[in-house]
mmCIF file of C-alpha atoms in Angstrom:
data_model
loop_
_atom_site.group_PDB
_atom_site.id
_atom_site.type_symbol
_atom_site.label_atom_id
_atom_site.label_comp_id
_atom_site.label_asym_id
_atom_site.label_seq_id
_atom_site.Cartn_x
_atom_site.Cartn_y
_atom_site.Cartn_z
ATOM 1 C CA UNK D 30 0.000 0.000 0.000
ATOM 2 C CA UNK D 31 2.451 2.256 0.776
ATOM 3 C CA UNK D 32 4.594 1.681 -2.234
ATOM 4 C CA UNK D 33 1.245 2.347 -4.510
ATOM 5 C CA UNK D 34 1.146 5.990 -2.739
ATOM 6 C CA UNK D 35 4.539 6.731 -3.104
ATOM 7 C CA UNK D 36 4.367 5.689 -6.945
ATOM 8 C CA UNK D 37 0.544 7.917 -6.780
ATOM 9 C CA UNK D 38 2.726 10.829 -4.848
ATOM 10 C CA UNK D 39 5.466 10.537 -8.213
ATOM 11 C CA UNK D 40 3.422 10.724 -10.644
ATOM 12 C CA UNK D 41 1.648 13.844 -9.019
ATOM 13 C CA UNK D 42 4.845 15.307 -8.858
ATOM 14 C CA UNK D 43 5.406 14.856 -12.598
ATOM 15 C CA UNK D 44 2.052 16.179 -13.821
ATOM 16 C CA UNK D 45 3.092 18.947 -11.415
ATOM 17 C CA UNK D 46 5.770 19.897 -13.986
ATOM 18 C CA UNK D 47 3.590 19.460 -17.405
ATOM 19 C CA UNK D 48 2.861 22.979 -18.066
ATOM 20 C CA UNK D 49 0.058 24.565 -20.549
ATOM 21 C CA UNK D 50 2.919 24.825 -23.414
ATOM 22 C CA UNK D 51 4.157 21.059 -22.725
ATOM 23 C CA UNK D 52 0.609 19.660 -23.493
ATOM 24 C CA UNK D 53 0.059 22.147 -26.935
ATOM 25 C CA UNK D 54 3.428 20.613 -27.701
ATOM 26 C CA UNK D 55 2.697 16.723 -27.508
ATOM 27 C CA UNK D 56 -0.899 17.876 -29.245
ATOM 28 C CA UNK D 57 1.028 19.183 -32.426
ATOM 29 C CA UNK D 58 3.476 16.090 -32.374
ATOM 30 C CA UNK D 59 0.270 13.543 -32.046
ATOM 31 C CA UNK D 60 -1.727 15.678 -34.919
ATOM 32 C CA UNK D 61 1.629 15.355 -37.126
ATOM 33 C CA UNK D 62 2.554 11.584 -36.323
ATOM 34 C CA UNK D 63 -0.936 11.251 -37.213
ATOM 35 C CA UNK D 64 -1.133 12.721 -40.159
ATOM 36 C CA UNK D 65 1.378 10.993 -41.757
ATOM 37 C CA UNK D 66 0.083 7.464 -40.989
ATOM 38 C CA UNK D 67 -2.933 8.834 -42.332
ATOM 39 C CA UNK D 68 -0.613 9.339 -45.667
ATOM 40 C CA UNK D 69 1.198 6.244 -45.786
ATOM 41 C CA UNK D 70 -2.026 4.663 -45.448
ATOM 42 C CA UNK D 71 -3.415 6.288 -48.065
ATOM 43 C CA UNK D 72 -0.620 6.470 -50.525
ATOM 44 C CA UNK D 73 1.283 3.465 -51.995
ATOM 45 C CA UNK D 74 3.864 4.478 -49.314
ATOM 46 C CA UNK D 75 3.015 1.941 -47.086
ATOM 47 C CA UNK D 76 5.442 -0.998 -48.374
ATOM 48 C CA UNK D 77 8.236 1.351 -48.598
ATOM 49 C CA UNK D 78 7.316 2.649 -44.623
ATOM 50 C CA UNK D 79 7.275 -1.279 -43.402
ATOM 51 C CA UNK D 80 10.993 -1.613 -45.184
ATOM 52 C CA UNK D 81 12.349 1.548 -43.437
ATOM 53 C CA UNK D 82 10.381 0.209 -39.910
ATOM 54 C CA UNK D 83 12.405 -2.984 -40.902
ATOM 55 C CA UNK D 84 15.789 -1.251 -40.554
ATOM 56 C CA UNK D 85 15.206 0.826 -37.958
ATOM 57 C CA UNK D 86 14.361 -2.598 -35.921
ATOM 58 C CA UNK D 87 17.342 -4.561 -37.492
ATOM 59 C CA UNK D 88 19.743 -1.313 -36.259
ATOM 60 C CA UNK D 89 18.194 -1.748 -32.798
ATOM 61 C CA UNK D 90 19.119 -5.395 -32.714
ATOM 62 C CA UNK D 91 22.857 -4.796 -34.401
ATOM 63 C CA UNK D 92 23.434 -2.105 -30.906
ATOM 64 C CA UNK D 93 21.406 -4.623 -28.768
ATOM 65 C CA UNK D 94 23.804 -7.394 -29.620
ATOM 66 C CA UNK D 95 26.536 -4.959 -30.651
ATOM 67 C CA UNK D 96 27.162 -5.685 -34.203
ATOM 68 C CA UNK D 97 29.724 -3.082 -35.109
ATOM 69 C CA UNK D 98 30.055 -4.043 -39.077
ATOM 70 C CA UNK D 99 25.966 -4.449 -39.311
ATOM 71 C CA UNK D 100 25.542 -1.197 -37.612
ATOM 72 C CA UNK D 101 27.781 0.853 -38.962
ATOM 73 C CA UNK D 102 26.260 -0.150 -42.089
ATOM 74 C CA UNK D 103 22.896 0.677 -41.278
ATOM 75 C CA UNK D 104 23.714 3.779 -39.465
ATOM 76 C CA UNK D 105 25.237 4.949 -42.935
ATOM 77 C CA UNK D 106 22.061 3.612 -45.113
ATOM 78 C CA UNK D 107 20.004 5.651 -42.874
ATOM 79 C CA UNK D 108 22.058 8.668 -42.572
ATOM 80 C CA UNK D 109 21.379 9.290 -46.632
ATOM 81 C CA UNK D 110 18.302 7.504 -46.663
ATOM 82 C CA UNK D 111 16.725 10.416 -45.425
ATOM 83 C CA UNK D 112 17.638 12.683 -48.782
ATOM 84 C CA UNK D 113 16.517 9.195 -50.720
ATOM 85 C CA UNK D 114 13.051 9.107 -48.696
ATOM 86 C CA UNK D 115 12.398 12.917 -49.186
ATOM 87 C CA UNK D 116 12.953 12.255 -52.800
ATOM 88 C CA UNK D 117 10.786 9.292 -53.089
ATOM 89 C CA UNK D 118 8.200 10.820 -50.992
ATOM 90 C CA UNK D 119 8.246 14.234 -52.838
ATOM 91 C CA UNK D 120 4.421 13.923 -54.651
ATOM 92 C CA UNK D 121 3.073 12.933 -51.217
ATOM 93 C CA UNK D 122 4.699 15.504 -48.969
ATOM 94 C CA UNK D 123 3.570 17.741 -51.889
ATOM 95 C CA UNK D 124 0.371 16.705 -51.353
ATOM 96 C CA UNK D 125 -0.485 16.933 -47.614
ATOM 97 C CA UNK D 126 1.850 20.461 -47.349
ATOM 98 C CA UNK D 127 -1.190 21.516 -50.367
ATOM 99 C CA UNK D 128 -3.953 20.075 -48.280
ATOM 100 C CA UNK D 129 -2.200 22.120 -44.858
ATOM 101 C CA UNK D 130 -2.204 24.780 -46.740
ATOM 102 C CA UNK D 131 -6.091 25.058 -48.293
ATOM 103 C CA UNK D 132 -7.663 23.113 -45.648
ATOM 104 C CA UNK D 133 -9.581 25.200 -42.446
ATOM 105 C CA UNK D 134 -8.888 23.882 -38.763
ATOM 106 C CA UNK D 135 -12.375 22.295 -39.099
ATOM 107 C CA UNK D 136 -11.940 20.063 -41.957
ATOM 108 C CA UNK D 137 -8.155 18.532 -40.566
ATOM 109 C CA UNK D 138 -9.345 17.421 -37.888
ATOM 110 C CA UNK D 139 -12.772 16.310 -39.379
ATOM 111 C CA UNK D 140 -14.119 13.563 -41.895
ATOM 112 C CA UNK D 141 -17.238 14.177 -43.407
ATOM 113 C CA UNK D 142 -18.770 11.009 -44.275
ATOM 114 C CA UNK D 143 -21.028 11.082 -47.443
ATOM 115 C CA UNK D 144 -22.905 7.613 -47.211
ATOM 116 C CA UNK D 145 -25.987 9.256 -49.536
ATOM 117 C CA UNK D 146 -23.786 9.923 -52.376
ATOM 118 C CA UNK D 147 -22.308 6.663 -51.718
ATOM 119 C CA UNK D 148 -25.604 5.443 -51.634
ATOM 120 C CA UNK D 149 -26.604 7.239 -54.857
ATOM 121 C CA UNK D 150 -23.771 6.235 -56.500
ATOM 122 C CA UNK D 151 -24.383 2.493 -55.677
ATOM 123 C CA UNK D 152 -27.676 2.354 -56.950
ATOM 124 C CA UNK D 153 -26.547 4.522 -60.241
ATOM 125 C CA UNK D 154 -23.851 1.821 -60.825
ATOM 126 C CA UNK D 155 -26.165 -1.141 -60.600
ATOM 127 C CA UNK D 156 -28.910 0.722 -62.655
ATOM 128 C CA UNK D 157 -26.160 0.994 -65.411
ATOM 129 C CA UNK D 158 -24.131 -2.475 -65.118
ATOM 130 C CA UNK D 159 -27.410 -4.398 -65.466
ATOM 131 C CA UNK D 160 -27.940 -2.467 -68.502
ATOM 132 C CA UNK D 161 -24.520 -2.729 -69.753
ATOM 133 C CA UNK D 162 -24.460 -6.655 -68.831
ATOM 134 C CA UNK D 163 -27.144 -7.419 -71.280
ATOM 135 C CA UNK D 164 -25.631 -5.087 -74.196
ATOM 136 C CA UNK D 165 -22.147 -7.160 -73.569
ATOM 137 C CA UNK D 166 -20.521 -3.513 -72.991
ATOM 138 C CA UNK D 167 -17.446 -4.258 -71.125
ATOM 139 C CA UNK D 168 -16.831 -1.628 -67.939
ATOM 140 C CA UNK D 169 -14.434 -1.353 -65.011
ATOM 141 C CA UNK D 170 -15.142 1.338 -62.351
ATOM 142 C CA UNK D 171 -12.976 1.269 -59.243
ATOM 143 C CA UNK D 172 -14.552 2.302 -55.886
ATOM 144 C CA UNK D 173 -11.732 4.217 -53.091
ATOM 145 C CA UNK D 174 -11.661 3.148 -50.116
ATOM 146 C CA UNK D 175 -8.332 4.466 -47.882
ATOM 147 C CA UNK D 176 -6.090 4.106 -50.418
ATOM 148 C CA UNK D 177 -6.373 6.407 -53.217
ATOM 149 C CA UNK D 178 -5.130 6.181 -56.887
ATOM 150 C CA UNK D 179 -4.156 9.873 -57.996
ATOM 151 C CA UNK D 180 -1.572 8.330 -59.821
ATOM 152 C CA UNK D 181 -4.061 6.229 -62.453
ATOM 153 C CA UNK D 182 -6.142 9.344 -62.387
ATOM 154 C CA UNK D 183 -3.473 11.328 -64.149
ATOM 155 C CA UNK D 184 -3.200 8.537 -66.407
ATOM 156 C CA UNK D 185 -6.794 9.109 -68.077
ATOM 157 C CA UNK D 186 -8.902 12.429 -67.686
ATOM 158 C CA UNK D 187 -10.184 13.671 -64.004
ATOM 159 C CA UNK D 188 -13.570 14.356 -63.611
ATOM 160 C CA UNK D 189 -15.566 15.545 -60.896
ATOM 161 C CA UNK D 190 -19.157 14.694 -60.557
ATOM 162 C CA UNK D 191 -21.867 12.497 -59.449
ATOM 163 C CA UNK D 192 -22.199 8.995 -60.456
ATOM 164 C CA UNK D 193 -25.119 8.744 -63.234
ATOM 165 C CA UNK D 194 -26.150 5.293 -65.121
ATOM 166 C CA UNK D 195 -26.917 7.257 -68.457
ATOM 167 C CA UNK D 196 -23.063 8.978 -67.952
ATOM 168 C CA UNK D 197 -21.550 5.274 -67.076
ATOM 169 C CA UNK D 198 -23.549 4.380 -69.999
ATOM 170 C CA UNK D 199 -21.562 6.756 -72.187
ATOM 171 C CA UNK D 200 -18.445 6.371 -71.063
ATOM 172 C CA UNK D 201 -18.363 2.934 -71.332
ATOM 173 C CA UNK D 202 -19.979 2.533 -75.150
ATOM 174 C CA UNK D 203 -17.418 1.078 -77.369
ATOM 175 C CA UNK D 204 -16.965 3.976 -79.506
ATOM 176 C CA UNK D 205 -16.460 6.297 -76.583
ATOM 177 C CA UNK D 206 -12.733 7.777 -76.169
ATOM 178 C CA UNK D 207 -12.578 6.641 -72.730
ATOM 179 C CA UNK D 208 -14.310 3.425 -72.493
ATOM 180 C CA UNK D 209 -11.448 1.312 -72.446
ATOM 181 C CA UNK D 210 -10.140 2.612 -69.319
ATOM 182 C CA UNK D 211 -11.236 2.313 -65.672
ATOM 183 C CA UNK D 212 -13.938 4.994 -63.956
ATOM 184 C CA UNK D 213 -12.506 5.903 -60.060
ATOM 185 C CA UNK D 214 -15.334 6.882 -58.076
ATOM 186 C CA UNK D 215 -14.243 8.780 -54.394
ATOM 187 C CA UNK D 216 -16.598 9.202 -51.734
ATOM 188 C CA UNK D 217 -18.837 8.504 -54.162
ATOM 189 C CA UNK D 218 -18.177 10.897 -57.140
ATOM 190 C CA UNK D 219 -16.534 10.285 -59.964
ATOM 191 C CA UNK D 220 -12.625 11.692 -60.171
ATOM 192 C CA UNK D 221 -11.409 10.135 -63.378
ATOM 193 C CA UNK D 222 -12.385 8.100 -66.450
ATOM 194 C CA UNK D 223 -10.091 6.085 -68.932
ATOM 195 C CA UNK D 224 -7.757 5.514 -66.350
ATOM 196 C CA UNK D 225 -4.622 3.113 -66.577
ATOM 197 C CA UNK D 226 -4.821 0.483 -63.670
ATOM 198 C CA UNK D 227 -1.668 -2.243 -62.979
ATOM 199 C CA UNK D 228 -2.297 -5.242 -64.089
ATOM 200 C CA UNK D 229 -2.386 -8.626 -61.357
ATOM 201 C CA UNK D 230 1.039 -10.007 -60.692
ATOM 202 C CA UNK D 231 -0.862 -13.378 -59.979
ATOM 203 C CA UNK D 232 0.663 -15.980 -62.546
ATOM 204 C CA UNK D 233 -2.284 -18.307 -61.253
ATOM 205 C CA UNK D 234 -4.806 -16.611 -62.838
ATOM 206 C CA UNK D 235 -6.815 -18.285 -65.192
ATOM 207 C CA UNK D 236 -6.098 -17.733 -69.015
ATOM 208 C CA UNK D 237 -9.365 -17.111 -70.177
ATOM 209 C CA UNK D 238 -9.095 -14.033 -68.073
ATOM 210 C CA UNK D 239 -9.176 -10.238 -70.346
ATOM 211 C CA UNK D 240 -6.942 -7.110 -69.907
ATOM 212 C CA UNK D 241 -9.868 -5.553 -68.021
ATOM 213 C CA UNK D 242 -10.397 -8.046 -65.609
ATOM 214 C CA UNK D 243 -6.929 -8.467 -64.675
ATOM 215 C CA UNK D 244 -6.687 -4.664 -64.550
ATOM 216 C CA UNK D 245 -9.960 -5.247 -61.828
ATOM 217 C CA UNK D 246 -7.767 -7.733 -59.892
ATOM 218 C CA UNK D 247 -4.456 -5.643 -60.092
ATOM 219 C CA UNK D 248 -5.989 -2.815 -58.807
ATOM 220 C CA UNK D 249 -7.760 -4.998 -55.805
ATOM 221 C CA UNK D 250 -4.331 -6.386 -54.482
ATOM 222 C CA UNK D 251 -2.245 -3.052 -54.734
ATOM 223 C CA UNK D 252 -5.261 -1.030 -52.374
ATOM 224 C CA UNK D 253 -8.211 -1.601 -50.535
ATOM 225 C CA UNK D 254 -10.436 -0.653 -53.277
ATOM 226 C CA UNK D 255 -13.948 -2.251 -54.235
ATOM 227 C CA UNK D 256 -13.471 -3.171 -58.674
ATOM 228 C CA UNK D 257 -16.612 -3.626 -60.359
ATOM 229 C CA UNK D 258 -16.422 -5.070 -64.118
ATOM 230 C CA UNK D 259 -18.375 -6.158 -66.926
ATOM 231 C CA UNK D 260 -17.155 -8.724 -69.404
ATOM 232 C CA UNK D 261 -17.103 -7.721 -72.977
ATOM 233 C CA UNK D 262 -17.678 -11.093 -74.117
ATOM 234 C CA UNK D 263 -20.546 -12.571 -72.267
ATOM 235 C CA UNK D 264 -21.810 -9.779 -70.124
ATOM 236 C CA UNK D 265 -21.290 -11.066 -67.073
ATOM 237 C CA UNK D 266 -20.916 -9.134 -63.820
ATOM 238 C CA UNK D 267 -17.671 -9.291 -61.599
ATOM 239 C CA UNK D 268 -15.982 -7.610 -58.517
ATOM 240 C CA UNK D 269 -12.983 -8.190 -57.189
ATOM 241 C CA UNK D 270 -11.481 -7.199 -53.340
ATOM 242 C CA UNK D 271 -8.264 -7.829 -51.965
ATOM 243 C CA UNK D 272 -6.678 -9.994 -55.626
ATOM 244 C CA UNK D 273 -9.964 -12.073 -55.213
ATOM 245 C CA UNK D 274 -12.422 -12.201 -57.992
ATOM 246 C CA UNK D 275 -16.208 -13.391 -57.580
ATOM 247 C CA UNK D 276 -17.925 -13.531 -61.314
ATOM 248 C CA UNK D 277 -21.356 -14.175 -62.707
ATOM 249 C CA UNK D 278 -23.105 -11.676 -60.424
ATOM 250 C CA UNK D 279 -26.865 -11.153 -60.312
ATOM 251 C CA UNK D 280 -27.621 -6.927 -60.633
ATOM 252 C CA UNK D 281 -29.158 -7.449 -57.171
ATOM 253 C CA UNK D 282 -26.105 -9.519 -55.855
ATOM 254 C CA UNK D 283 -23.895 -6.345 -57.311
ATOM 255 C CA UNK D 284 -26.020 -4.217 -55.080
ATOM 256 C CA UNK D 285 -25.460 -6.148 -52.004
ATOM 257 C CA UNK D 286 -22.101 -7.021 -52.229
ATOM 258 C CA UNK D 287 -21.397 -2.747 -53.121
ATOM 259 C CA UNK D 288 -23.226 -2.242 -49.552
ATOM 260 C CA UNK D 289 -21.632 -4.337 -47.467
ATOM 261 C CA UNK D 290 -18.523 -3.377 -49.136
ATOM 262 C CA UNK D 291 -18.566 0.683 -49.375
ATOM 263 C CA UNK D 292 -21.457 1.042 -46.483
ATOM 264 C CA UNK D 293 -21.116 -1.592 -43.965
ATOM 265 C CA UNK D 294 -22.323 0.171 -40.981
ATOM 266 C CA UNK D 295 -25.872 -0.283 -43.093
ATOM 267 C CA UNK D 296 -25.881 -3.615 -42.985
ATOM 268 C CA UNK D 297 -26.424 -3.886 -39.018
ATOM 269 C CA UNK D 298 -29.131 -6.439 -38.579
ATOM 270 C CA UNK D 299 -28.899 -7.837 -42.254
ATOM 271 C CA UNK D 300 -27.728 -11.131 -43.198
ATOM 272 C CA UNK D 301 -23.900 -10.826 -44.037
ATOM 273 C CA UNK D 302 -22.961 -11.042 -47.372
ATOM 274 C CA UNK D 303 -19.310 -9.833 -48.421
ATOM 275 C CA UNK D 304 -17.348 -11.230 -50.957
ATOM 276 C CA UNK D 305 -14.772 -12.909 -48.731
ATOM 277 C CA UNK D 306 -17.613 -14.838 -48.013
ATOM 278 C CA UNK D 307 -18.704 -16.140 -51.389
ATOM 279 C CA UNK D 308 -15.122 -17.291 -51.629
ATOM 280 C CA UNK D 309 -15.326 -21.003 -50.922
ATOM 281 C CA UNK D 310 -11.890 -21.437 -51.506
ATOM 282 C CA UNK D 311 -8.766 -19.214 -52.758
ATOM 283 C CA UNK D 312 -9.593 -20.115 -56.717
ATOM 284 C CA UNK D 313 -10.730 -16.822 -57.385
ATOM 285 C CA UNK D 314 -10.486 -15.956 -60.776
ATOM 286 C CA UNK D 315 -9.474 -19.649 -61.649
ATOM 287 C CA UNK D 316 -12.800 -20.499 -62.099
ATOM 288 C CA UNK D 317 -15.127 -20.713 -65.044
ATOM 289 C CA UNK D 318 -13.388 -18.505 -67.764
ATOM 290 C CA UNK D 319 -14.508 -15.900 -70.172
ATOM 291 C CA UNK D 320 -12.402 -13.858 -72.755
ATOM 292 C CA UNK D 321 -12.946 -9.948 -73.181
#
């Protein structure tokens, strides 16, 4: 007992020293570390953030065990890695100094959710794939999630407006300049059409598969994103999370799937139905096949 009051008696007399400026300055530092997890997160920064986290811990091990060749070594890589990682990191820093800059107090610390548009934009898409699934009109739309692609939207043309089946209609009819390209919807709006995506790395994927539904499964295992395609060929309906691909999709399946996916928090009390679910087994896209 009287060890727990001398440790409560401490700690008083620490707080006793944290003064008014002390607290502003661990706010700032929180608000900054924060922010640029936030980034990495949201930016294809985040494999290149694990390898620097790697060194760091391998350095701590070469002075825990005092590895004077292996530390010396990585003391050097990290002493110019710095330049190399403002470099690499130059776009993104870019970025959030731009978004500092024109953002108010409000909106950095806030995150205005916009599940109608979401919700519009949902309905829009499965309005237009149905349609497009019985013309045989092959489309790829790509909904963001955390991780954003401004780098495939500088590939094609950026756009910025609501999600419409008659416009999705357009863009995607075969004589259109942008139909063979992907639509990126954000927070449900649309931010670029005829956009490049990468391809899958996935040498198991099944031959039959098209450009534009290997684009769809690229673009699922490099982000969180939700890909929703049409074949050319047959018309069928795909989407594709996290490299795997469910195909042959019902309009109303579509709809469900885009829900759970993009508005989970609406499917309290609903039966759950995500795609990791329909997934039996890790096949994926290495089941029935269809060309483009």
């Amino acid at each position: 007992m009287e060890q727990l009051l001398m440790l409560f008696e401490n700690a008083l007399s620490y707080l006793r020293l944290v003064h008014i400026a002390d607290i502003i300055d661990m706010g700032i530092m929180a608000f900054i570390i924060y922010k640029v997890i936030v980034l990495v997160r949201r930016t294809s920064s985040g494999q290149v953030a694990k390898g620097v986290l790697l060194i760091l811990v391998a350095l701590l091990v070469a002075q825990i065990f005092n590895f004077k060749t292996i530390n010396f070594f990585l003391s050097r890589v990290l002493e110019y890695g710095v330049l190399a990682l403002v470099v690499l990191f130059q776009p993104e820093i870019r970025k959030m100094l731009e978004q500092v800059g024109s953002s108010s107090l409000g909106d950095m610390f806030s995150h205005p959710e916009v599940p109608d548009e979401i919700e519009h934009a949902i309905q829009q898409t499965v309005e237009a794939y149905a349609s497009l699934s019985k013309s045989k009109t092959g489309a790829l739309m790509v909904f963001e999630r955390k991780n954003l692609f401004d780098d495939a939207i500088k590939t094609g043309t950026a756009l910025d407006c609501s999600v419409n089946s008659e416009l999705l209609k357009n863009i995607f009819w075969n004589k259109a300049p942008l139909h063979d390209g992907a639509v990126i919807v954000r927070k449900g709006r649309i931010v670029g059409a005829g956009c490049v995506l990468p391809l899958s790395g996935n040498v198991n994927l099944s031959r039959d598969l098209g450009m534009r539904h290997r684009a769809g499964i690229g673009a699922s295992e490099h982000s969180d994103a939700v890909v929703a395609i049409v074949s050319e060929e047959t018309g069928s309906i795909s989407v594709a999370v996290g490299g795997m691909l469910k195909r042959h999709l019902a309009p109303e399946t579509l709809n469900r799937v885009l829900h759970n996916e993009l508005l989970p928090q609406k499917s309290v009390g609903d039966q759950k139905f995500n795609l990791f679910n329909l997934l039996k087994s890790k096949k994926g896209a290495n089941d029935d096949g269809e060309h483009e």
